[in-house]
mmCIF file of N, CA and C in Angstrom:
data_model
loop_
_atom_site.group_PDB
_atom_site.id
_atom_site.type_symbol
_atom_site.label_atom_id
_atom_site.label_comp_id
_atom_site.label_asym_id
_atom_site.label_seq_id
_atom_site.Cartn_x
_atom_site.Cartn_y
_atom_site.Cartn_z
ATOM 1 N N MET A 19 -3.511 -3.124 2.851
ATOM 2 C CA MET A 19 -4.133 -1.835 2.770
ATOM 3 C C MET A 19 -5.408 -1.976 1.974
ATOM 4 N N GLY A 20 -6.177 -2.907 2.361
ATOM 5 C CA GLY A 20 -7.398 -3.188 1.636
ATOM 6 C C GLY A 20 -8.485 -2.194 1.881
ATOM 7 N N GLY A 21 -8.486 -1.551 3.030
ATOM 8 C CA GLY A 21 -9.528 -0.590 3.317
ATOM 9 C C GLY A 21 -9.627 0.472 2.253
ATOM 10 N N MET A 22 -8.522 0.776 1.640
ATOM 11 C CA MET A 22 -8.547 1.773 0.580
ATOM 12 C C MET A 22 -9.397 1.299 -0.584
ATOM 13 N N ALA A 23 -9.337 0.017 -0.872
ATOM 14 C CA ALA A 23 -10.148 -0.496 -1.975
ATOM 15 C C ALA A 23 -11.624 -0.344 -1.654
ATOM 16 N N ARG A 24 -11.969 -0.568 -0.414
ATOM 17 C CA ARG A 24 -13.365 -0.426 -0.025
ATOM 18 C C ARG A 24 -13.804 1.030 -0.081
ATOM 19 N N ARG A 25 -12.860 1.971 -0.065
ATOM 20 C CA ARG A 25 -13.172 3.383 -0.119
ATOM 21 C C ARG A 25 -13.137 3.902 -1.553
ATOM 22 N N ARG A 26 -13.017 3.040 -2.533
ATOM 23 C CA ARG A 26 -12.884 3.448 -3.931
ATOM 24 C C ARG A 26 -11.606 4.258 -4.078
ATOM 25 N N ALA A 27 -10.497 3.588 -3.984
ATOM 26 C CA ALA A 27 -9.187 4.219 -4.008
ATOM 27 C C ALA A 27 -8.935 4.966 -5.310
ATOM 28 N N PRO A 28 -8.058 5.957 -5.249
ATOM 29 C CA PRO A 28 -7.853 6.837 -6.387
ATOM 30 C C PRO A 28 -6.928 6.268 -7.439
ATOM 31 N N ARG A 29 -7.031 6.807 -8.588
ATOM 32 C CA ARG A 29 -6.032 6.589 -9.622
ATOM 33 C C ARG A 29 -5.338 7.932 -9.763
ATOM 34 N N SER A 30 -4.106 7.997 -9.309
ATOM 35 C CA SER A 30 -3.341 9.231 -9.372
ATOM 36 C C SER A 30 -2.415 9.179 -10.570
ATOM 37 N N ALA A 31 -1.357 9.976 -10.503
ATOM 38 C CA ALA A 31 -0.399 10.015 -11.604
ATOM 39 C C ALA A 31 0.174 8.627 -11.834
ATOM 40 N N PRO A 32 0.220 8.155 -13.077
ATOM 41 C CA PRO A 32 0.795 6.839 -13.336
ATOM 42 C C PRO A 32 2.267 6.796 -12.951
ATOM 43 N N ALA A 33 2.725 5.605 -12.612
ATOM 44 C CA ALA A 33 4.105 5.437 -12.170
ATOM 45 C C ALA A 33 5.091 6.002 -13.175
ATOM 46 N N SER A 34 4.811 5.861 -14.452
ATOM 47 C CA SER A 34 5.740 6.327 -15.469
ATOM 48 C C SER A 34 5.906 7.835 -15.454
ATOM 49 N N SER A 35 4.951 8.563 -14.848
ATOM 50 C CA SER A 35 5.057 10.010 -14.825
ATOM 51 C C SER A 35 5.882 10.503 -13.638
ATOM 52 N N ARG A 36 6.253 9.627 -12.733
ATOM 53 C CA ARG A 36 7.063 10.030 -11.588
ATOM 54 C C ARG A 36 8.500 10.200 -12.051
ATOM 55 N N THR A 37 9.112 11.299 -11.650
ATOM 56 C CA THR A 37 10.487 11.537 -12.063
ATOM 57 C C THR A 37 11.423 10.674 -11.241
ATOM 58 N N ALA A 38 12.610 10.456 -11.764
ATOM 59 C CA ALA A 38 13.591 9.619 -11.084
ATOM 60 C C ALA A 38 14.019 10.227 -9.756
ATOM 61 N N ARG A 39 13.843 11.534 -9.583
ATOM 62 C CA ARG A 39 14.275 12.189 -8.349
ATOM 63 C C ARG A 39 13.137 12.415 -7.358
ATOM 64 N N ALA A 40 11.901 12.161 -7.755
ATOM 65 C CA ALA A 40 10.764 12.389 -6.858
ATOM 66 C C ALA A 40 10.816 11.399 -5.696
ATOM 67 N N ALA A 41 10.591 11.905 -4.490
ATOM 68 C CA ALA A 41 10.568 11.027 -3.315
ATOM 69 C C ALA A 41 9.427 10.028 -3.461
ATOM 70 N N CYS A 42 9.611 8.867 -2.899
ATOM 71 C CA CYS A 42 8.599 7.819 -2.970
ATOM 72 C C CYS A 42 7.334 8.265 -2.236
ATOM 73 N N PRO A 43 6.155 7.964 -2.775
ATOM 74 C CA PRO A 43 4.905 8.354 -2.111
ATOM 75 C C PRO A 43 4.755 7.783 -0.704
ATOM 76 N N CYS A 44 5.439 6.688 -0.390
ATOM 77 C CA CYS A 44 5.290 6.042 0.918
ATOM 78 C C CYS A 44 5.931 6.829 2.047
ATOM 79 N N GLY A 45 6.655 7.887 1.721
ATOM 80 C CA GLY A 45 7.305 8.698 2.741
ATOM 81 C C GLY A 45 8.801 8.483 2.833
ATOM 82 N N SER A 46 9.318 7.506 2.136
ATOM 83 C CA SER A 46 10.759 7.299 2.109
ATOM 84 C C SER A 46 11.411 8.441 1.332
ATOM 85 N N PRO A 47 12.578 8.902 1.769
ATOM 86 C CA PRO A 47 13.264 9.929 0.983
ATOM 87 C C PRO A 47 13.868 9.370 -0.309
ATOM 88 N N ALA A 48 13.939 8.051 -0.420
ATOM 89 C CA ALA A 48 14.478 7.437 -1.640
ATOM 90 C C ALA A 48 13.532 7.704 -2.806
ATOM 91 N N PRO A 49 14.079 7.872 -3.998
ATOM 92 C CA PRO A 49 13.215 8.066 -5.169
ATOM 93 C C PRO A 49 12.316 6.847 -5.404
ATOM 94 N N TYR A 50 11.124 7.096 -5.910
ATOM 95 C CA TYR A 50 10.156 6.035 -6.182
ATOM 96 C C TYR A 50 10.766 4.864 -6.960
ATOM 97 N N PRO A 51 11.508 5.104 -8.071
ATOM 98 C CA PRO A 51 12.036 3.951 -8.826
ATOM 99 C C PRO A 51 13.000 3.081 -8.016
ATOM 100 N N GLU A 52 13.650 3.669 -7.009
ATOM 101 C CA GLU A 52 14.609 2.925 -6.197
ATOM 102 C C GLU A 52 13.977 2.340 -4.937
ATOM 103 N N HIS A 53 12.729 2.680 -4.681
ATOM 104 C CA HIS A 53 12.084 2.202 -3.454
ATOM 105 C C HIS A 53 10.867 1.357 -3.821
ATOM 106 N N CYS A 54 9.670 1.880 -3.696
ATOM 107 C CA CYS A 54 8.462 1.099 -3.990
ATOM 108 C C CYS A 54 8.366 0.711 -5.460
ATOM 109 N N GLY A 55 8.910 1.519 -6.337
ATOM 110 C CA GLY A 55 8.899 1.191 -7.762
ATOM 111 C C GLY A 55 9.565 -0.146 -8.050
ATOM 112 N N LYS A 56 10.592 -0.494 -7.268
ATOM 113 C CA LYS A 56 11.259 -1.794 -7.447
ATOM 114 C C LYS A 56 10.294 -2.943 -7.154
ATOM 115 N N LEU A 57 9.497 -2.781 -6.108
ATOM 116 C CA LEU A 57 8.531 -3.833 -5.773
ATOM 117 C C LEU A 57 7.421 -3.879 -6.811
ATOM 118 N N HIS A 58 6.977 -2.726 -7.266
ATOM 119 C CA HIS A 58 5.932 -2.687 -8.297
ATOM 120 C C HIS A 58 6.414 -3.355 -9.583
ATOM 121 N N ALA A 59 7.714 -3.298 -9.831
ATOM 122 C CA ALA A 59 8.287 -3.894 -11.041
ATOM 123 C C ALA A 59 8.600 -5.380 -10.882
ATOM 124 N N GLY A 60 8.271 -5.971 -9.720
ATOM 125 C CA GLY A 60 8.472 -7.407 -9.553
ATOM 126 C C GLY A 60 9.373 -7.797 -8.405
ATOM 127 N N GLY A 61 9.942 -6.827 -7.694
ATOM 128 C CA GLY A 61 10.777 -7.135 -6.541
ATOM 129 C C GLY A 61 9.955 -7.731 -5.410
ATOM 130 N N VAL A 62 10.643 -8.282 -4.423
ATOM 131 C CA VAL A 62 9.995 -8.951 -3.297
ATOM 132 C C VAL A 62 10.235 -8.141 -2.027
ATOM 133 N N ALA A 63 9.178 -7.888 -1.272
ATOM 134 C CA ALA A 63 9.279 -7.157 -0.010
ATOM 135 C C ALA A 63 9.973 -8.021 1.038
ATOM 136 N N ALA A 64 10.943 -7.444 1.728
ATOM 137 C CA ALA A 64 11.658 -8.173 2.774
ATOM 138 C C ALA A 64 10.853 -8.252 4.064
ATOM 139 N N ARG A 65 10.019 -7.244 4.311
ATOM 140 C CA ARG A 65 9.243 -7.170 5.553
ATOM 141 C C ARG A 65 7.798 -6.820 5.228
ATOM 142 N N ALA A 66 6.905 -7.120 6.155
ATOM 143 C CA ALA A 66 5.496 -6.755 5.980
ATOM 144 C C ALA A 66 5.351 -5.241 5.831
ATOM 145 N N GLU A 67 6.124 -4.471 6.600
ATOM 146 C CA GLU A 67 6.047 -3.011 6.484
ATOM 147 C C GLU A 67 6.455 -2.533 5.093
ATOM 148 N N ASP A 68 7.444 -3.170 4.492
ATOM 149 C CA ASP A 68 7.844 -2.806 3.129
ATOM 150 C C ASP A 68 6.688 -3.034 2.159
ATOM 151 N N LEU A 69 5.983 -4.157 2.337
ATOM 152 C CA LEU A 69 4.833 -4.439 1.477
ATOM 153 C C LEU A 69 3.741 -3.399 1.706
ATOM 154 N N MET A 70 3.516 -3.038 2.962
ATOM 155 C CA MET A 70 2.504 -2.019 3.283
ATOM 156 C C MET A 70 2.822 -0.714 2.570
ATOM 157 N N ARG A 71 4.061 -0.270 2.646
ATOM 158 C CA ARG A 71 4.474 0.973 1.992
ATOM 159 C C ARG A 71 4.293 0.876 0.475
ATOM 160 N N ALA A 72 4.668 -0.264 -0.090
ATOM 161 C CA ALA A 72 4.536 -0.442 -1.541
ATOM 162 C C ALA A 72 3.071 -0.470 -1.959
ATOM 163 N N ARG A 73 2.212 -1.041 -1.136
ATOM 164 C CA ARG A 73 0.776 -1.051 -1.457
ATOM 165 C C ARG A 73 0.207 0.362 -1.396
ATOM 166 N N TYR A 74 0.601 1.143 -0.400
ATOM 167 C CA TYR A 74 0.151 2.538 -0.349
ATOM 168 C C TYR A 74 0.586 3.255 -1.632
ATOM 169 N N SER A 75 1.851 3.111 -1.993
ATOM 170 C CA SER A 75 2.351 3.762 -3.211
ATOM 171 C C SER A 75 1.603 3.277 -4.446
ATOM 172 N N ALA A 76 1.222 2.005 -4.466
ATOM 173 C CA ALA A 76 0.459 1.478 -5.604
ATOM 174 C C ALA A 76 -0.902 2.155 -5.705
ATOM 175 N N PHE A 77 -1.538 2.429 -4.574
ATOM 176 C CA PHE A 77 -2.793 3.182 -4.609
ATOM 177 C C PHE A 77 -2.546 4.585 -5.145
ATOM 178 N N VAL A 78 -1.458 5.218 -4.720
ATOM 179 C CA VAL A 78 -1.149 6.580 -5.171
ATOM 180 C C VAL A 78 -0.932 6.624 -6.679
ATOM 181 N N VAL A 79 -0.164 5.676 -7.207
ATOM 182 C CA VAL A 79 0.172 5.707 -8.637
ATOM 183 C C VAL A 79 -0.811 4.926 -9.507
ATOM 184 N N GLY A 80 -1.800 4.284 -8.893
ATOM 185 C CA GLY A 80 -2.812 3.571 -9.663
ATOM 186 C C GLY A 80 -2.357 2.241 -10.225
ATOM 187 N N ASP A 81 -1.491 1.537 -9.500
ATOM 188 C CA ASP A 81 -0.958 0.256 -9.974
ATOM 189 C C ASP A 81 -1.826 -0.901 -9.462
ATOM 190 N N GLU A 82 -2.948 -1.124 -10.122
ATOM 191 C CA GLU A 82 -3.876 -2.181 -9.706
ATOM 192 C C GLU A 82 -3.248 -3.566 -9.818
ATOM 193 N N ALA A 83 -2.395 -3.772 -10.812
ATOM 194 C CA ALA A 83 -1.760 -5.082 -10.982
ATOM 195 C C ALA A 83 -0.924 -5.439 -9.753
ATOM 196 N N TYR A 84 -0.186 -4.472 -9.214
ATOM 197 C CA TYR A 84 0.609 -4.747 -8.016
ATOM 198 C C TYR A 84 -0.295 -5.020 -6.817
ATOM 199 N N LEU A 85 -1.352 -4.234 -6.686
ATOM 200 C CA LEU A 85 -2.277 -4.456 -5.573
ATOM 201 C C LEU A 85 -2.828 -5.875 -5.615
ATOM 202 N N ARG A 86 -3.198 -6.337 -6.783
ATOM 203 C CA ARG A 86 -3.744 -7.685 -6.930
ATOM 204 C C ARG A 86 -2.676 -8.742 -6.613
ATOM 205 N N ARG A 87 -1.450 -8.550 -7.121
ATOM 206 C CA ARG A 87 -0.357 -9.512 -6.868
ATOM 207 C C ARG A 87 -0.003 -9.594 -5.388
ATOM 208 N N SER A 88 -0.148 -8.481 -4.677
ATOM 209 C CA SER A 88 0.289 -8.431 -3.283
ATOM 210 C C SER A 88 -0.850 -8.695 -2.297
ATOM 211 N N TRP A 89 -1.998 -9.120 -2.799
ATOM 212 C CA TRP A 89 -3.175 -9.390 -1.963
ATOM 213 C C TRP A 89 -3.348 -10.899 -1.853
ATOM 214 N N HIS A 90 -3.640 -11.402 -0.681
ATOM 215 C CA HIS A 90 -3.844 -12.844 -0.497
ATOM 216 C C HIS A 90 -4.972 -13.298 -1.422
ATOM 217 N N PRO A 91 -4.786 -14.396 -2.151
ATOM 218 C CA PRO A 91 -5.809 -14.827 -3.112
ATOM 219 C C PRO A 91 -7.164 -15.138 -2.480
ATOM 220 N N ASP A 92 -7.187 -15.503 -1.205
ATOM 221 C CA ASP A 92 -8.458 -15.820 -0.545
ATOM 222 C C ASP A 92 -9.252 -14.583 -0.132
ATOM 223 N N THR A 93 -8.598 -13.424 -0.067
ATOM 224 C CA THR A 93 -9.292 -12.215 0.397
ATOM 225 C C THR A 93 -9.304 -11.081 -0.622
ATOM 226 N N CYS A 94 -8.649 -11.256 -1.752
ATOM 227 C CA CYS A 94 -8.611 -10.204 -2.775
ATOM 228 C C CYS A 94 -9.994 -10.058 -3.415
ATOM 229 N N PRO A 95 -10.543 -8.848 -3.411
ATOM 230 C CA PRO A 95 -11.869 -8.660 -4.005
ATOM 231 C C PRO A 95 -11.813 -8.741 -5.527
ATOM 232 N N PRO A 96 -12.925 -9.066 -6.165
ATOM 233 C CA PRO A 96 -12.935 -9.139 -7.626
ATOM 234 C C PRO A 96 -12.694 -7.777 -8.276
ATOM 235 N N VAL A 97 -13.128 -6.700 -7.608
ATOM 236 C CA VAL A 97 -12.918 -5.342 -8.125
ATOM 237 C C VAL A 97 -12.197 -4.542 -7.054
ATOM 238 N N ILE A 98 -11.046 -3.983 -7.396
ATOM 239 C CA ILE A 98 -10.297 -3.179 -6.437
ATOM 240 C C ILE A 98 -10.849 -1.758 -6.391
ATOM 241 N N GLY A 99 -11.303 -1.237 -7.490
ATOM 242 C CA GLY A 99 -12.014 0.035 -7.485
ATOM 243 C C GLY A 99 -11.170 1.282 -7.442
ATOM 244 N N LEU A 100 -10.077 1.321 -8.169
ATOM 245 C CA LEU A 100 -9.305 2.558 -8.257
ATOM 246 C C LEU A 100 -10.102 3.584 -9.054
ATOM 247 N N ASP A 101 -10.157 4.802 -8.556
ATOM 248 C CA ASP A 101 -10.782 5.884 -9.311
ATOM 249 C C ASP A 101 -10.080 7.188 -8.975
ATOM 250 N N GLY A 102 -10.483 8.263 -9.591
ATOM 251 C CA GLY A 102 -9.805 9.541 -9.421
ATOM 252 C C GLY A 102 -10.433 10.458 -8.401
ATOM 253 N N GLY A 103 -11.371 9.995 -7.603
ATOM 254 C CA GLY A 103 -12.078 10.876 -6.686
ATOM 255 C C GLY A 103 -11.346 11.197 -5.396
ATOM 256 N N THR A 104 -10.261 10.515 -5.122
ATOM 257 C CA THR A 104 -9.530 10.700 -3.875
ATOM 258 C C THR A 104 -8.066 10.962 -4.191
ATOM 259 N N ARG A 105 -7.480 11.872 -3.430
ATOM 260 C CA ARG A 105 -6.043 12.140 -3.585
ATOM 261 C C ARG A 105 -5.360 11.736 -2.282
ATOM 262 N N TRP A 106 -4.483 10.743 -2.362
ATOM 263 C CA TRP A 106 -3.748 10.279 -1.185
ATOM 264 C C TRP A 106 -2.600 11.239 -0.926
ATOM 265 N N GLU A 107 -2.466 11.687 0.329
ATOM 266 C CA GLU A 107 -1.528 12.769 0.641
ATOM 267 C C GLU A 107 -0.415 12.387 1.602
ATOM 268 N N GLY A 108 -0.435 11.210 2.173
ATOM 269 C CA GLY A 108 0.659 10.843 3.060
ATOM 270 C C GLY A 108 0.368 9.590 3.857
ATOM 271 N N LEU A 109 1.432 8.918 4.227
ATOM 272 C CA LEU A 109 1.344 7.669 4.981
ATOM 273 C C LEU A 109 2.165 7.799 6.252
ATOM 274 N N GLU A 110 1.576 7.400 7.364
ATOM 275 C CA GLU A 110 2.286 7.349 8.639
ATOM 276 C C GLU A 110 2.163 5.932 9.185
ATOM 277 N N ILE A 111 3.302 5.287 9.384
ATOM 278 C CA ILE A 111 3.317 3.959 10.001
ATOM 279 C C ILE A 111 3.359 4.171 11.511
ATOM 280 N N GLU A 112 2.353 3.670 12.204
ATOM 281 C CA GLU A 112 2.279 3.842 13.662
ATOM 282 C C GLU A 112 2.930 2.686 14.409
ATOM 283 N N ALA A 113 2.807 1.487 13.880
ATOM 284 C CA ALA A 113 3.389 0.315 14.537
ATOM 285 C C ALA A 113 3.547 -0.802 13.521
ATOM 286 N N SER A 114 4.588 -1.589 13.720
ATOM 287 C CA SER A 114 4.827 -2.766 12.893
ATOM 288 C C SER A 114 5.215 -3.892 13.845
ATOM 289 N N GLU A 115 4.436 -4.970 13.843
ATOM 290 C CA GLU A 115 4.679 -6.084 14.753
ATOM 291 C C GLU A 115 4.951 -7.350 13.955
ATOM 292 N N ARG A 116 5.983 -8.058 14.380
ATOM 293 C CA ARG A 116 6.428 -9.251 13.665
ATOM 294 C C ARG A 116 6.735 -8.834 12.226
ATOM 295 N N GLY A 117 6.448 -9.629 11.254
ATOM 296 C CA GLY A 117 6.599 -9.214 9.863
ATOM 297 C C GLY A 117 8.017 -9.074 9.345
ATOM 298 N N SER A 118 8.995 -9.675 10.038
ATOM 299 C CA SER A 118 10.376 -9.607 9.556
ATOM 300 C C SER A 118 10.703 -10.874 8.766
ATOM 301 N N ALA A 119 11.946 -10.991 8.382
ATOM 302 C CA ALA A 119 12.392 -12.179 7.652
ATOM 303 C C ALA A 119 12.247 -13.445 8.493
ATOM 304 N N PHE A 120 12.111 -13.294 9.807
ATOM 305 C CA PHE A 120 12.036 -14.442 10.710
ATOM 306 C C PHE A 120 10.609 -14.847 11.049
ATOM 307 N N HIS A 121 9.626 -14.158 10.479
ATOM 308 C CA HIS A 121 8.224 -14.406 10.824
ATOM 309 C C HIS A 121 7.429 -14.908 9.627
ATOM 310 N N GLN A 122 6.319 -15.557 9.930
ATOM 311 C CA GLN A 122 5.385 -16.017 8.898
ATOM 312 C C GLN A 122 4.227 -15.040 8.732
ATOM 313 N N ASP A 123 3.981 -14.225 9.762
ATOM 314 C CA ASP A 123 2.890 -13.256 9.687
ATOM 315 C C ASP A 123 3.293 -11.973 10.409
ATOM 316 N N GLY A 124 2.491 -10.944 10.237
ATOM 317 C CA GLY A 124 2.778 -9.679 10.890
ATOM 318 C C GLY A 124 1.616 -8.722 10.738
ATOM 319 N N THR A 125 1.676 -7.637 11.496
ATOM 320 C CA THR A 125 0.668 -6.583 11.380
ATOM 321 C C THR A 125 1.370 -5.241 11.239
ATOM 322 N N VAL A 126 0.706 -4.336 10.541
ATOM 323 C CA VAL A 126 1.187 -2.962 10.401
ATOM 324 C C VAL A 126 -0.004 -2.051 10.656
ATOM 325 N N THR A 127 0.166 -1.137 11.599
ATOM 326 C CA THR A 127 -0.865 -0.146 11.888
ATOM 327 C C THR A 127 -0.432 1.155 11.239
ATOM 328 N N PHE A 128 -1.335 1.750 10.478
ATOM 329 C CA PHE A 128 -0.976 2.952 9.722
ATOM 330 C C PHE A 128 -2.142 3.926 9.680
ATOM 331 N N ARG A 129 -1.806 5.132 9.283
ATOM 332 C CA ARG A 129 -2.797 6.170 8.994
ATOM 333 C C ARG A 129 -2.416 6.749 7.630
ATOM 334 N N ALA A 130 -3.355 6.685 6.695
ATOM 335 C CA ALA A 130 -3.145 7.238 5.353
ATOM 336 C C ALA A 130 -4.054 8.459 5.201
ATOM 337 N N ARG A 131 -3.433 9.606 4.971
ATOM 338 C CA ARG A 131 -4.204 10.845 4.808
ATOM 339 C C ARG A 131 -4.638 10.989 3.357
ATOM 340 N N TYR A 132 -5.835 11.525 3.176
ATOM 341 C CA TYR A 132 -6.353 11.743 1.830
ATOM 342 C C TYR A 132 -7.206 12.997 1.798
ATOM 343 N N ARG A 133 -7.533 13.409 0.596
ATOM 344 C CA ARG A 133 -8.450 14.514 0.360
ATOM 345 C C ARG A 133 -9.454 14.014 -0.667
ATOM 346 N N GLU A 134 -10.733 14.166 -0.333
ATOM 347 C CA GLU A 134 -11.802 13.699 -1.216
ATOM 348 C C GLU A 134 -12.831 14.816 -1.339
ATOM 349 N N GLY A 135 -13.042 15.274 -2.567
ATOM 350 C CA GLY A 135 -13.975 16.374 -2.780
ATOM 351 C C GLY A 135 -13.562 17.629 -2.033
ATOM 352 N N GLY A 136 -12.269 17.822 -1.852
ATOM 353 C CA GLY A 136 -11.757 18.984 -1.148
ATOM 354 C C GLY A 136 -11.698 18.836 0.364
ATOM 355 N N ALA A 137 -12.329 17.802 0.910
ATOM 356 C CA ALA A 137 -12.350 17.604 2.361
ATOM 357 C C ALA A 137 -11.251 16.624 2.783
ATOM 358 N N PRO A 138 -10.517 16.946 3.855
ATOM 359 C CA PRO A 138 -9.475 16.036 4.325
ATOM 360 C C PRO A 138 -10.073 14.845 5.070
ATOM 361 N N GLY A 139 -9.341 13.755 5.061
ATOM 362 C CA GLY A 139 -9.754 12.567 5.789
ATOM 363 C C GLY A 139 -8.549 11.695 6.066
ATOM 364 N N ALA A 140 -8.774 10.611 6.778
ATOM 365 C CA ALA A 140 -7.695 9.668 7.071
ATOM 366 C C ALA A 140 -8.270 8.267 7.196
ATOM 367 N N LEU A 141 -7.527 7.318 6.700
ATOM 368 C CA LEU A 141 -7.844 5.907 6.855
ATOM 369 C C LEU A 141 -6.887 5.367 7.913
ATOM 370 N N HIS A 142 -7.419 4.868 9.007
ATOM 371 C CA HIS A 142 -6.618 4.331 10.100
ATOM 372 C C HIS A 142 -6.919 2.837 10.160
ATOM 373 N N GLU A 143 -5.904 2.012 9.944
ATOM 374 C CA GLU A 143 -6.130 0.573 9.810
ATOM 375 C C GLU A 143 -4.993 -0.211 10.430
ATOM 376 N N ARG A 144 -5.328 -1.374 10.982
ATOM 377 C CA ARG A 144 -4.334 -2.371 11.376
ATOM 378 C C ARG A 144 -4.441 -3.479 10.342
ATOM 379 N N SER A 145 -3.417 -3.597 9.516
ATOM 380 C CA SER A 145 -3.415 -4.565 8.421
ATOM 381 C C SER A 145 -2.689 -5.835 8.832
ATOM 382 N N ARG A 146 -3.199 -6.962 8.353
ATOM 383 C CA ARG A 146 -2.588 -8.263 8.608
ATOM 384 C C ARG A 146 -1.916 -8.761 7.326
ATOM 385 N N PHE A 147 -0.737 -9.328 7.512
ATOM 386 C CA PHE A 147 0.053 -9.852 6.404
ATOM 387 C C PHE A 147 0.498 -11.267 6.733
ATOM 388 N N THR A 148 0.706 -12.056 5.694
ATOM 389 C CA THR A 148 1.244 -13.402 5.859
ATOM 390 C C THR A 148 2.135 -13.691 4.656
ATOM 391 N N ARG A 149 2.819 -14.800 4.730
ATOM 392 C CA ARG A 149 3.658 -15.212 3.597
ATOM 393 C C ARG A 149 2.934 -16.301 2.805
ATOM 394 N N VAL A 150 2.996 -16.174 1.503
ATOM 395 C CA VAL A 150 2.501 -17.198 0.588
ATOM 396 C C VAL A 150 3.647 -17.471 -0.373
ATOM 397 N N GLY A 151 4.100 -18.709 -0.414
ATOM 398 C CA GLY A 151 5.237 -19.036 -1.269
ATOM 399 C C GLY A 151 6.477 -18.241 -0.914
ATOM 400 N N GLY A 152 6.621 -17.893 0.372
ATOM 401 C CA GLY A 152 7.787 -17.147 0.832
ATOM 402 C C GLY A 152 7.691 -15.639 0.674
ATOM 403 N N GLU A 153 6.631 -15.142 0.035
ATOM 404 C CA GLU A 153 6.486 -13.698 -0.190
ATOM 405 C C GLU A 153 5.359 -13.127 0.656
ATOM 406 N N TRP A 154 5.565 -11.905 1.151
ATOM 407 C CA TRP A 154 4.546 -11.224 1.942
ATOM 408 C C TRP A 154 3.357 -10.849 1.083
ATOM 409 N N VAL A 155 2.152 -11.053 1.628
ATOM 410 C CA VAL A 155 0.911 -10.606 0.986
ATOM 411 C C VAL A 155 0.000 -10.002 2.052
ATOM 412 N N TYR A 156 -0.835 -9.068 1.616
ATOM 413 C CA TYR A 156 -1.841 -8.452 2.476
ATOM 414 C C TYR A 156 -3.000 -9.432 2.622
ATOM 415 N N VAL A 157 -3.471 -9.649 3.852
ATOM 416 C CA VAL A 157 -4.607 -10.540 4.097
ATOM 417 C C VAL A 157 -5.879 -9.724 4.266
ATOM 418 N N ASP A 158 -5.912 -8.889 5.282
ATOM 419 C CA ASP A 158 -7.075 -8.044 5.559
ATOM 420 C C ASP A 158 -6.685 -7.030 6.625
ATOM 421 N N GLY A 159 -7.648 -6.240 7.051
ATOM 422 C CA GLY A 159 -7.347 -5.238 8.064
ATOM 423 C C GLY A 159 -8.584 -4.828 8.827
ATOM 424 N N ASP A 160 -8.354 -4.190 9.962
ATOM 425 C CA ASP A 160 -9.424 -3.659 10.796
ATOM 426 C C ASP A 160 -9.323 -2.142 10.816
ATOM 427 N N PHE A 161 -10.452 -1.463 10.576
ATOM 428 C CA PHE A 161 -10.488 -0.010 10.692
ATOM 429 C C PHE A 161 -10.417 0.351 12.165
ATOM 430 N N LEU A 162 -9.649 1.372 12.496
ATOM 431 C CA LEU A 162 -9.460 1.759 13.886
ATOM 432 C C LEU A 162 -10.211 3.032 14.249
ATOM 433 N N ASP A 163 -10.567 3.836 13.326
ATOM 434 C CA ASP A 163 -11.333 5.070 13.598
ATOM 435 C C ASP A 163 -12.604 5.059 12.795
#
């Protein structure tokens, strides 16, 4: 979900301010601490889609350290650029190809809705993932709209 970094991604409520019962920002009905919060705390994504969801949630909660850890070292920018100018409002996974425990690479196509300066918008991207040391990492993506 690198396109968000290029858009100067937001710094929203810190992870510690999320209640134990709040649904995960990625759209899962599971509470954040039991879903993406586990990956942010050091857990390993089983699938590329899981990593995609956790990266979206990291943008929402402003977890730059997780974004950096989950980005391929060859493509991670020196500055990720989290700021407060954008509010991420929802994630829709449109397609997930390969990216399971049986694959070395995969793609996830998603649409992330946001509001910037009061105006709605959406980031539509096909993200590429690969495994490094057995763990999924984001490589790069193509904007679709």
